[in-house]
Amino acid sequence: MDLLDLLDIIGTFVFAISGALAAAEKRLDFFGTAFIAFITAVGGGTVRDLILGSYPLGWVKNIVYLNAIGIGFLCAILFRRYIISWRRTFSVFDTIGIGVFTVLGLQKALLLNVHPTIAVLMGMVSAVFGGVIRDTLCNEVPLIFHKEIYAMACLSGGVLFMVLRFFDINEPYVTISAVSLIIIIRFIAIRYQLQMRVWRYEEEK
């Protein structure tokens, strides 16, 4: 198992926890919580693969992903009381997930020989669309549409990945650097409540 495969499993695991916690906050039943955990973990990658025409879908051809989702779901259920006691745990797992999946999506797009700009966008899609589907099903406005710095963190990490790759930096260092940048930007934004400017449209009177 190489670094890419390991990160993929870790990302799937933490996004499953993120989805389960979101469902628990909405007091969904056992099946509903499991479904939200599943769709959060695989939603972004599924959308990415459908756009790129990559079949079969990643989670379909390898049972390891479903196992990672199941373990993440059970951890969220069994240890929820301890996880919730850690302040902003939901944001922690969500942030790790977007960092990992941005790089994974970008790398998969590059393997399919798409333009680097499209690859960066596919990295963002892979990272955020699981959360978009999760929040939509939980009747929340998705984070990507909030003032919070979310998608921009993914794009920043994707750009760093491409820049380091251009200078022929070793792949593991490129991957770790890009993931770390996304996580750092997101944590700083949360810690200091940094926000994007809101676009407001006011009708002329």
Coordinates of C-alpha atoms in Angstrom, one line a residue:
M1 CA 0.0 0.0 0.0
D2 CA 1.5 3.3 -1.1
L3 CA 0.9 6.8 0.5
L4 CA -1.9 7.6 -1.9
D5 CA -3.9 4.4 -0.9
L6 CA -3.3 5.0 2.8
L7 CA -4.5 8.6 2.5
D8 CA -7.6 7.5 0.6
I9 CA -8.6 5.1 3.4
I10 CA -7.8 7.6 6.1
G11 CA -9.9 10.2 4.3
T12 CA -12.8 7.8 3.9
F13 CA -12.6 6.9 7.5
V14 CA -12.6 10.5 8.8
F15 CA -15.4 11.7 6.5
A16 CA -17.5 8.8 7.6
I17 CA -17.1 10.0 11.2
S18 CA -17.9 13.6 10.1
G19 CA -21.1 12.4 8.4
A20 CA -22.1 10.3 11.4
L21 CA -21.6 13.2 13.8
A22 CA -23.7 15.5 11.5
A23 CA -26.5 12.9 11.4
A24 CA -26.3 12.4 15.2
E25 CA -26.8 16.2 15.7
K26 CA -30.0 15.9 13.6
R27 CA -31.1 13.0 15.7
L28 CA -31.5 10.6 12.7
D29 CA -32.1 6.9 13.3
F30 CA -29.4 4.2 13.0
F31 CA -30.0 3.7 9.3
G32 CA -30.1 7.4 8.5
T33 CA -26.9 8.0 10.4
A34 CA -25.2 5.1 8.5
F35 CA -26.4 6.4 5.2
I36 CA -25.2 10.0 5.9
A37 CA -21.8 8.5 7.0
F38 CA -21.6 6.6 3.7
I39 CA -22.6 9.4 1.4
T40 CA -20.3 11.9 3.1
A41 CA -17.3 9.5 2.6
V42 CA -17.9 8.6 -1.0
G43 CA -20.0 11.4 -2.4
G44 CA -17.2 13.7 -3.5
G45 CA -15.2 10.9 -5.1
T46 CA -18.3 9.6 -6.8
V47 CA -19.1 12.9 -8.3
R48 CA -15.5 13.3 -9.4
D49 CA -15.4 9.9 -11.1
L50 CA -18.7 10.5 -12.9
I51 CA -17.4 13.8 -14.3
L52 CA -14.1 12.3 -15.4
G53 CA -15.8 9.1 -16.7
S54 CA -13.7 6.9 -14.5
Y55 CA -15.4 3.5 -14.0
P56 CA -15.9 1.4 -12.0
L57 CA -16.2 3.9 -9.1
G58 CA -13.4 3.6 -6.5
W59 CA -15.6 2.4 -3.7
V60 CA -17.3 -0.2 -5.9
K61 CA -14.2 -2.0 -6.9
N62 CA -12.6 -2.2 -3.5
I63 CA -14.4 -3.4 -0.4
V64 CA -11.7 -1.7 1.8
Y65 CA -13.6 1.6 1.4
L66 CA -16.8 0.2 2.8
N67 CA -14.9 -1.4 5.6
A68 CA -13.3 2.0 6.4
I69 CA -16.8 3.6 6.4
G70 CA -18.2 1.0 8.6
I71 CA -15.4 1.4 11.1
G72 CA -15.7 5.1 11.1
F73 CA -19.4 4.9 11.6
L74 CA -19.0 2.5 14.5
C75 CA -16.3 4.7 16.1
A76 CA -18.6 7.7 15.9
I77 CA -21.5 5.8 17.5
L78 CA -19.6 4.0 20.2
F79 CA -17.3 6.8 21.2
R80 CA -19.6 9.7 20.4
R81 CA -19.6 11.0 24.0
Y82 CA -15.8 11.2 24.1
I83 CA -15.5 12.6 20.6
I84 CA -18.1 15.3 21.2
S85 CA -16.3 16.4 24.4
W86 CA -13.4 17.4 22.2
R87 CA -14.2 21.0 21.2
R88 CA -15.0 21.4 17.5
T89 CA -14.4 17.7 16.7
F90 CA -16.7 17.9 13.8
S91 CA -14.5 20.6 12.2
V92 CA -11.4 18.6 12.9
F93 CA -12.6 15.5 11.1
D94 CA -14.1 17.5 8.3
T95 CA -10.8 19.5 7.8
I96 CA -8.7 16.4 7.7
G97 CA -11.1 14.9 5.2
I98 CA -11.0 17.8 2.8
G99 CA -7.2 18.0 3.0
V100 CA -6.8 14.3 2.1
F101 CA -9.5 14.2 -0.6
T102 CA -8.3 17.3 -2.4
V103 CA -5.0 15.8 -3.1
L104 CA -6.5 12.4 -3.9
G105 CA -8.9 13.9 -6.4
L106 CA -6.2 16.0 -8.0
Q107 CA -3.9 13.1 -8.4
K108 CA -6.5 10.8 -9.9
A109 CA -7.4 13.5 -12.4
L110 CA -3.8 13.9 -13.4
L111 CA -3.6 10.1 -13.9
L112 CA -6.4 10.5 -16.5
N113 CA -4.4 13.2 -18.3
V114 CA -6.7 16.1 -17.8
H115 CA -5.4 19.7 -17.8
P116 CA -3.7 20.8 -14.5
T117 CA -6.4 23.5 -13.9
I118 CA -9.1 20.9 -14.3
A119 CA -7.2 18.6 -12.0
V120 CA -7.2 21.2 -9.2
L121 CA -10.9 21.7 -9.6
M122 CA -11.5 18.0 -9.5
G123 CA -9.5 17.9 -6.3
M124 CA -11.9 20.5 -4.8
V125 CA -14.9 18.6 -6.1
S126 CA -13.6 15.4 -4.5
A127 CA -13.1 17.2 -1.2
V128 CA -16.3 19.2 -0.8
F129 CA -19.1 17.5 -2.6
G130 CA -19.5 14.7 0.0
G131 CA -20.0 17.5 2.5
V132 CA -22.4 19.3 0.2
I133 CA -24.6 16.2 -0.1
R134 CA -24.3 15.6 3.7
D135 CA -25.4 19.1 4.6
T136 CA -28.2 19.1 2.0
L137 CA -29.7 15.9 3.3
C138 CA -29.3 17.2 6.9
N139 CA -31.2 20.4 5.9
E140 CA -28.3 22.7 6.3
V141 CA -26.7 25.2 4.0
P142 CA -23.5 23.5 2.8
L143 CA -20.3 24.9 4.2
I144 CA -19.0 25.6 0.7
F145 CA -21.7 28.3 0.3
H146 CA -21.0 29.9 3.7
K147 CA -18.7 32.8 4.4
E148 CA -16.2 30.3 5.9
I149 CA -12.9 29.7 4.1
Y150 CA -13.6 26.1 2.9
A151 CA -13.3 25.6 -0.8
M152 CA -10.6 28.2 -1.1
A153 CA -8.4 26.2 1.3
C154 CA -8.8 23.2 -1.1
L155 CA -7.9 25.3 -4.1
S156 CA -4.8 26.7 -2.3
G157 CA -3.6 23.2 -1.5
G158 CA -4.2 22.1 -5.0
V159 CA -2.2 25.0 -6.5
L160 CA 0.7 24.3 -4.0
F161 CA 0.6 20.7 -5.2
M162 CA 1.0 21.7 -8.8
V163 CA 3.7 24.2 -8.1
L164 CA 5.8 21.7 -6.1
R165 CA 5.2 19.1 -8.7
F166 CA 6.4 21.5 -11.4
F167 CA 9.7 21.8 -9.6
D168 CA 10.1 18.0 -9.4
I169 CA 9.8 17.7 -5.7
N170 CA 9.4 14.1 -4.5
E171 CA 5.8 13.0 -4.6
P172 CA 5.4 12.1 -0.9
Y173 CA 6.6 15.6 0.1
V174 CA 4.3 17.2 -2.4
T175 CA 1.4 15.3 -1.1
I176 CA 2.1 15.9 2.6
S177 CA 2.8 19.7 1.9
A178 CA -0.5 20.2 0.1
V179 CA -2.6 18.3 2.6
S180 CA -0.9 20.2 5.5
L181 CA -1.5 23.6 3.8
I182 CA -5.2 22.9 3.5
I183 CA -5.5 21.7 7.1
I184 CA -3.5 24.7 8.4
I185 CA -5.6 27.3 6.4
R186 CA -8.8 25.7 7.6
F187 CA -7.7 25.6 11.2
I188 CA -6.5 29.2 11.1
A189 CA -9.8 30.3 9.5
I190 CA -11.8 28.5 12.3
R191 CA -9.5 29.7 15.1
Y192 CA -9.6 33.4 14.1
Q193 CA -13.0 33.3 12.4
L194 CA -11.7 34.4 9.1
Q195 CA -14.4 34.7 6.4
M196 CA -14.9 35.4 2.8
R197 CA -16.6 38.5 1.8
V198 CA -20.4 38.0 1.4
W199 CA -21.9 39.0 -1.9
R200 CA -25.1 41.0 -1.3
Y201 CA -27.6 42.1 -3.9
E202 CA -29.9 44.9 -2.9
E203 CA -32.7 46.0 -5.2
E204 CA -32.8 49.6 -6.2
K205 CA -35.7 51.5 -4.8

